[in-house]
Amino acid sequence: MLGLKLPTDPRWVNIVEKNIEEILTDHAFCEQKATSTAISLIVSFPEYTELVQEMTALVKEEISHFKMVHDIIIKRGWVLGRDRRDDYVIELLKFFPKGGSRTTQLVHRLLYAALIEARSCERFRLLSEELKDQELATFYRNLMVSEANHYTMFLGFARKYGEKKEVDTKWQQLLEYESQIIAKLGKSETIHG
């Protein structure tokens, strides 16, 4: 369903299980960044009323996810650590050239967001199926559904605002590029690493 070209190596969960505190901190910041992305799209493209409406709802949902993760961190007696460099996103954002029309810029940002959500969904599925910690497994199963909905929403907006055939071509190219990035990652206790 997600169209990802390279699945995450299931052994990544073993890395995660050795440091749950780290994955939760990274996850919390991923939710905060997703909130920021939605706000940025509202600020950058206010003339797209339907997008603004959906991004407003997404801000509320993503910040509630941040709070849920933060609550788990507190419940376990930990504190939120510092944000980490996200090499996955840094590399991903190099794919599309800078510039172009406003529509092109919007489509590219929507495709990036769709792919980040798709990979998060895939990782959450893996965590929900493989984590021995049943509380966290259930938590990630519930979040997986949200991430899938976000992925389809962003991809749908890209196809709505861009020329569908061109968007689909760019999407496939971005998926291929992402598979090369993900092949080098999967060795750290981060959501995308």
mmCIF file with all atom_site columns, C-alpha atoms in Angstrom, residues 51-166:
data_model
loop_
_atom_site.group_PDB
_atom_site.id
_atom_site.type_symbol
_atom_site.label_atom_id
_atom_site.label_alt_id
_atom_site.label_comp_id
_atom_site.label_asym_id
_atom_site.label_entity_id
_atom_site.label_seq_id
_atom_site.pdbx_PDB_ins_code
_atom_site.Cartn_x
_atom_site.Cartn_y
_atom_site.Cartn_z
_atom_site.occupancy
_atom_site.B_iso_or_equiv
_atom_site.pdbx_formal_charge
_atom_site.auth_seq_id
_atom_site.auth_comp_id
_atom_site.auth_asym_id
_atom_site.auth_atom_id
_atom_site.pdbx_PDB_model_num
ATOM 1   C CA . LEU A 1 51  ? -4.999 22.495 2.264   1.00 0.00 ? 51  LEU A CA 1
ATOM 2   C CA . VAL A 1 52  ? -5.105 25.113 5.039   1.00 0.00 ? 52  VAL A CA 1
ATOM 3   C CA . GLN A 1 53  ? -8.160 23.420 6.571   1.00 0.00 ? 53  GLN A CA 1
ATOM 4   C CA . GLU A 1 54  ? -6.514 19.989 6.529   1.00 0.00 ? 54  GLU A CA 1
ATOM 5   C CA . MET A 1 55  ? -3.192 21.315 7.815   1.00 0.00 ? 55  MET A CA 1
ATOM 6   C CA . THR A 1 56  ? -4.978 23.044 10.690  1.00 0.00 ? 56  THR A CA 1
ATOM 7   C CA . ALA A 1 57  ? -6.494 19.705 11.696  1.00 0.00 ? 57  ALA A CA 1
ATOM 8   C CA . LEU A 1 58  ? -3.114 18.022 11.216  1.00 0.00 ? 58  LEU A CA 1
ATOM 9   C CA . VAL A 1 59  ? -1.397 20.515 13.541  1.00 0.00 ? 59  VAL A CA 1
ATOM 10  C CA . LYS A 1 60  ? -3.822 19.535 16.302  1.00 0.00 ? 60  LYS A CA 1
ATOM 11  C CA . GLU A 1 61  ? -3.352 15.817 15.652  1.00 0.00 ? 61  GLU A CA 1
ATOM 12  C CA . GLU A 1 62  ? 0.446  15.911 15.434  1.00 0.00 ? 62  GLU A CA 1
ATOM 13  C CA . ILE A 1 63  ? 0.852  18.007 18.579  1.00 0.00 ? 63  ILE A CA 1
ATOM 14  C CA . SER A 1 64  ? -1.461 15.576 20.389  1.00 0.00 ? 64  SER A CA 1
ATOM 15  C CA . HIS A 1 65  ? 0.843  12.747 19.230  1.00 0.00 ? 65  HIS A CA 1
ATOM 16  C CA . PHE A 1 66  ? 3.804  14.698 20.601  1.00 0.00 ? 66  PHE A CA 1
ATOM 17  C CA . LYS A 1 67  ? 2.015  14.947 23.944  1.00 0.00 ? 67  LYS A CA 1
ATOM 18  C CA . MET A 1 68  ? 1.220  11.217 23.933  1.00 0.00 ? 68  MET A CA 1
ATOM 19  C CA . VAL A 1 69  ? 4.871  10.343 23.357  1.00 0.00 ? 69  VAL A CA 1
ATOM 20  C CA . HIS A 1 70  ? 5.989  12.889 25.947  1.00 0.00 ? 70  HIS A CA 1
ATOM 21  C CA . ASP A 1 71  ? 3.525  11.430 28.459  1.00 0.00 ? 71  ASP A CA 1
ATOM 22  C CA . ILE A 1 72  ? 5.034  7.954  27.945  1.00 0.00 ? 72  ILE A CA 1
ATOM 23  C CA . ILE A 1 73  ? 8.514  9.400  28.503  1.00 0.00 ? 73  ILE A CA 1
ATOM 24  C CA . ILE A 1 74  ? 7.362  11.027 31.773  1.00 0.00 ? 74  ILE A CA 1
ATOM 25  C CA . LYS A 1 75  ? 5.475  7.887  32.888  1.00 0.00 ? 75  LYS A CA 1
ATOM 26  C CA . ARG A 1 76  ? 8.677  5.890  32.544  1.00 0.00 ? 76  ARG A CA 1
ATOM 27  C CA . GLY A 1 77  ? 10.593 8.355  34.707  1.00 0.00 ? 77  GLY A CA 1
ATOM 28  C CA . TRP A 1 78  ? 12.580 9.936  31.900  1.00 0.00 ? 78  TRP A CA 1
ATOM 29  C CA . VAL A 1 79  ? 12.801 13.462 30.513  1.00 0.00 ? 79  VAL A CA 1
ATOM 30  C CA . LEU A 1 80  ? 12.633 14.544 26.902  1.00 0.00 ? 80  LEU A CA 1
ATOM 31  C CA . GLY A 1 81  ? 16.155 14.580 25.522  1.00 0.00 ? 81  GLY A CA 1
ATOM 32  C CA . ARG A 1 82  ? 17.529 16.963 22.960  1.00 0.00 ? 82  ARG A CA 1
ATOM 33  C CA . ASP A 1 83  ? 16.580 16.908 19.291  1.00 0.00 ? 83  ASP A CA 1
ATOM 34  C CA . ARG A 1 84  ? 18.813 14.889 16.993  1.00 0.00 ? 84  ARG A CA 1
ATOM 35  C CA . ARG A 1 85  ? 20.004 15.396 13.455  1.00 0.00 ? 85  ARG A CA 1
ATOM 36  C CA . ASP A 1 86  ? 17.697 13.510 11.080  1.00 0.00 ? 86  ASP A CA 1
ATOM 37  C CA . ASP A 1 87  ? 20.029 12.269 8.341   1.00 0.00 ? 87  ASP A CA 1
ATOM 38  C CA . TYR A 1 88  ? 17.123 10.603 6.546   1.00 0.00 ? 88  TYR A CA 1
ATOM 39  C CA . VAL A 1 89  ? 15.197 13.855 6.083   1.00 0.00 ? 89  VAL A CA 1
ATOM 40  C CA . ILE A 1 90  ? 18.366 15.848 5.325   1.00 0.00 ? 90  ILE A CA 1
ATOM 41  C CA . GLU A 1 91  ? 19.225 13.448 2.481   1.00 0.00 ? 91  GLU A CA 1
ATOM 42  C CA . LEU A 1 92  ? 15.632 13.197 1.260   1.00 0.00 ? 92  LEU A CA 1
ATOM 43  C CA . LEU A 1 93  ? 15.302 16.978 0.906   1.00 0.00 ? 93  LEU A CA 1
ATOM 44  C CA . LYS A 1 94  ? 18.199 17.013 -1.578  1.00 0.00 ? 94  LYS A CA 1
ATOM 45  C CA . PHE A 1 95  ? 16.182 15.209 -4.247  1.00 0.00 ? 95  PHE A CA 1
ATOM 46  C CA . PHE A 1 96  ? 14.119 17.955 -5.861  1.00 0.00 ? 96  PHE A CA 1
ATOM 47  C CA . PRO A 1 97  ? 15.919 21.020 -7.224  1.00 0.00 ? 97  PRO A CA 1
ATOM 48  C CA . LYS A 1 98  ? 15.292 24.293 -5.427  1.00 0.00 ? 98  LYS A CA 1
ATOM 49  C CA . GLY A 1 99  ? 13.110 26.936 -7.041  1.00 0.00 ? 99  GLY A CA 1
ATOM 50  C CA . GLY A 1 100 ? 10.456 26.542 -9.690  1.00 0.00 ? 100 GLY A CA 1
ATOM 51  C CA . SER A 1 101 ? 6.911  27.824 -9.669  1.00 0.00 ? 101 SER A CA 1
ATOM 52  C CA . ARG A 1 102 ? 4.889  28.075 -6.459  1.00 0.00 ? 102 ARG A CA 1
ATOM 53  C CA . THR A 1 103 ? 2.885  25.066 -7.594  1.00 0.00 ? 103 THR A CA 1
ATOM 54  C CA . THR A 1 104 ? 6.051  23.050 -8.206  1.00 0.00 ? 104 THR A CA 1
ATOM 55  C CA . GLN A 1 105 ? 7.390  24.012 -4.779  1.00 0.00 ? 105 GLN A CA 1
ATOM 56  C CA . LEU A 1 106 ? 4.107  23.005 -3.172  1.00 0.00 ? 106 LEU A CA 1
ATOM 57  C CA . VAL A 1 107 ? 3.994  19.654 -4.967  1.00 0.00 ? 107 VAL A CA 1
ATOM 58  C CA . HIS A 1 108 ? 7.575  18.877 -3.949  1.00 0.00 ? 108 HIS A CA 1
ATOM 59  C CA . ARG A 1 109 ? 6.884  19.705 -0.301  1.00 0.00 ? 109 ARG A CA 1
ATOM 60  C CA . LEU A 1 110 ? 3.747  17.567 -0.353  1.00 0.00 ? 110 LEU A CA 1
ATOM 61  C CA . LEU A 1 111 ? 5.638  14.627 -1.869  1.00 0.00 ? 111 LEU A CA 1
ATOM 62  C CA . TYR A 1 112 ? 8.381  14.887 0.736   1.00 0.00 ? 112 TYR A CA 1
ATOM 63  C CA . ALA A 1 113 ? 5.765  14.972 3.497   1.00 0.00 ? 113 ALA A CA 1
ATOM 64  C CA . ALA A 1 114 ? 3.932  11.986 1.996   1.00 0.00 ? 114 ALA A CA 1
ATOM 65  C CA . LEU A 1 115 ? 7.105  9.917  1.879   1.00 0.00 ? 115 LEU A CA 1
ATOM 66  C CA . ILE A 1 116 ? 8.177  10.791 5.423   1.00 0.00 ? 116 ILE A CA 1
ATOM 67  C CA . GLU A 1 117 ? 4.711  9.788  6.647   1.00 0.00 ? 117 GLU A CA 1
ATOM 68  C CA . ALA A 1 118 ? 4.810  6.558  4.609   1.00 0.00 ? 118 ALA A CA 1
ATOM 69  C CA . ARG A 1 119 ? 8.183  5.561  6.069   1.00 0.00 ? 119 ARG A CA 1
ATOM 70  C CA . SER A 1 120 ? 6.994  6.455  9.575   1.00 0.00 ? 120 SER A CA 1
ATOM 71  C CA . CYS A 1 121 ? 3.907  4.298  9.034   1.00 0.00 ? 121 CYS A CA 1
ATOM 72  C CA . GLU A 1 122 ? 6.071  1.388  7.906   1.00 0.00 ? 122 GLU A CA 1
ATOM 73  C CA . ARG A 1 123 ? 8.366  1.768  10.913  1.00 0.00 ? 123 ARG A CA 1
ATOM 74  C CA . PHE A 1 124 ? 5.419  2.031  13.309  1.00 0.00 ? 124 PHE A CA 1
ATOM 75  C CA . ARG A 1 125 ? 3.960  -1.178 11.835  1.00 0.00 ? 125 ARG A CA 1
ATOM 76  C CA . LEU A 1 126 ? 7.261  -2.944 12.439  1.00 0.00 ? 126 LEU A CA 1
ATOM 77  C CA . LEU A 1 127 ? 7.414  -1.660 16.021  1.00 0.00 ? 127 LEU A CA 1
ATOM 78  C CA . SER A 1 128 ? 3.804  -2.714 16.634  1.00 0.00 ? 128 SER A CA 1
ATOM 79  C CA . GLU A 1 129 ? 4.537  -6.247 15.426  1.00 0.00 ? 129 GLU A CA 1
ATOM 80  C CA . GLU A 1 130 ? 8.013  -6.838 16.832  1.00 0.00 ? 130 GLU A CA 1
ATOM 81  C CA . LEU A 1 131 ? 8.425  -4.909 20.104  1.00 0.00 ? 131 LEU A CA 1
ATOM 82  C CA . LYS A 1 132 ? 8.348  -7.090 23.199  1.00 0.00 ? 132 LYS A CA 1
ATOM 83  C CA . ASP A 1 133 ? 7.065  -4.089 25.200  1.00 0.00 ? 133 ASP A CA 1
ATOM 84  C CA . GLN A 1 134 ? 3.319  -4.612 24.712  1.00 0.00 ? 134 GLN A CA 1
ATOM 85  C CA . GLU A 1 135 ? 2.352  -1.106 25.846  1.00 0.00 ? 135 GLU A CA 1
ATOM 86  C CA . LEU A 1 136 ? 4.560  0.410  23.151  1.00 0.00 ? 136 LEU A CA 1
ATOM 87  C CA . ALA A 1 137 ? 3.534  -2.185 20.554  1.00 0.00 ? 137 ALA A CA 1
ATOM 88  C CA . THR A 1 138 ? -0.110 -1.191 21.025  1.00 0.00 ? 138 THR A CA 1
ATOM 89  C CA . PHE A 1 139 ? 0.779  2.499  21.021  1.00 0.00 ? 139 PHE A CA 1
ATOM 90  C CA . TYR A 1 140 ? 2.597  2.166  17.677  1.00 0.00 ? 140 TYR A CA 1
ATOM 91  C CA . ARG A 1 141 ? -0.215 0.077  16.171  1.00 0.00 ? 141 ARG A CA 1
ATOM 92  C CA . ASN A 1 142 ? -2.641 2.909  16.912  1.00 0.00 ? 142 ASN A CA 1
ATOM 93  C CA . LEU A 1 143 ? -0.340 5.582  15.492  1.00 0.00 ? 143 LEU A CA 1
ATOM 94  C CA . MET A 1 144 ? 0.331  3.545  12.351  1.00 0.00 ? 144 MET A CA 1
ATOM 95  C CA . VAL A 1 145 ? -3.220 4.199  11.125  1.00 0.00 ? 145 VAL A CA 1
ATOM 96  C CA . SER A 1 146 ? -2.792 7.968  11.500  1.00 0.00 ? 146 SER A CA 1
ATOM 97  C CA . GLU A 1 147 ? 0.476  7.921  9.585   1.00 0.00 ? 147 GLU A CA 1
ATOM 98  C CA . ALA A 1 148 ? -1.136 6.002  6.714   1.00 0.00 ? 148 ALA A CA 1
ATOM 99  C CA . ASN A 1 149 ? -3.923 8.581  6.554   1.00 0.00 ? 149 ASN A CA 1
ATOM 100 C CA . HIS A 1 150 ? -1.376 11.423 6.509   1.00 0.00 ? 150 HIS A CA 1
ATOM 101 C CA . TYR A 1 151 ? 0.584  9.763  3.708   1.00 0.00 ? 151 TYR A CA 1
ATOM 102 C CA . THR A 1 152 ? -2.503 9.404  1.501   1.00 0.00 ? 152 THR A CA 1
ATOM 103 C CA . MET A 1 153 ? -3.648 12.962 2.300   1.00 0.00 ? 153 MET A CA 1
ATOM 104 C CA . PHE A 1 154 ? -0.325 14.539 1.279   1.00 0.00 ? 154 PHE A CA 1
ATOM 105 C CA . LEU A 1 155 ? -0.074 12.426 -1.869  1.00 0.00 ? 155 LEU A CA 1
ATOM 106 C CA . GLY A 1 156 ? -3.678 13.254 -2.747  1.00 0.00 ? 156 GLY A CA 1
ATOM 107 C CA . PHE A 1 157 ? -3.019 16.995 -2.415  1.00 0.00 ? 157 PHE A CA 1
ATOM 108 C CA . ALA A 1 158 ? 0.110  16.697 -4.589  1.00 0.00 ? 158 ALA A CA 1
ATOM 109 C CA . ARG A 1 159 ? -1.980 15.008 -7.295  1.00 0.00 ? 159 ARG A CA 1
ATOM 110 C CA . LYS A 1 160 ? -4.737 17.594 -6.914  1.00 0.00 ? 160 LYS A CA 1
ATOM 111 C CA . TYR A 1 161 ? -2.504 20.671 -7.188  1.00 0.00 ? 161 TYR A CA 1
ATOM 112 C CA . GLY A 1 162 ? 0.002  19.297 -9.690  1.00 0.00 ? 162 GLY A CA 1
ATOM 113 C CA . GLU A 1 163 ? -0.450 17.559 -13.017 1.00 0.00 ? 163 GLU A CA 1
ATOM 114 C CA . LYS A 1 164 ? -1.276 13.971 -11.996 1.00 0.00 ? 164 LYS A CA 1
ATOM 115 C CA . LYS A 1 165 ? 0.948  12.138 -14.484 1.00 0.00 ? 165 LYS A CA 1
ATOM 116 C CA . GLU A 1 166 ? 3.927  14.364 -13.710 1.00 0.00 ? 166 GLU A CA 1
#
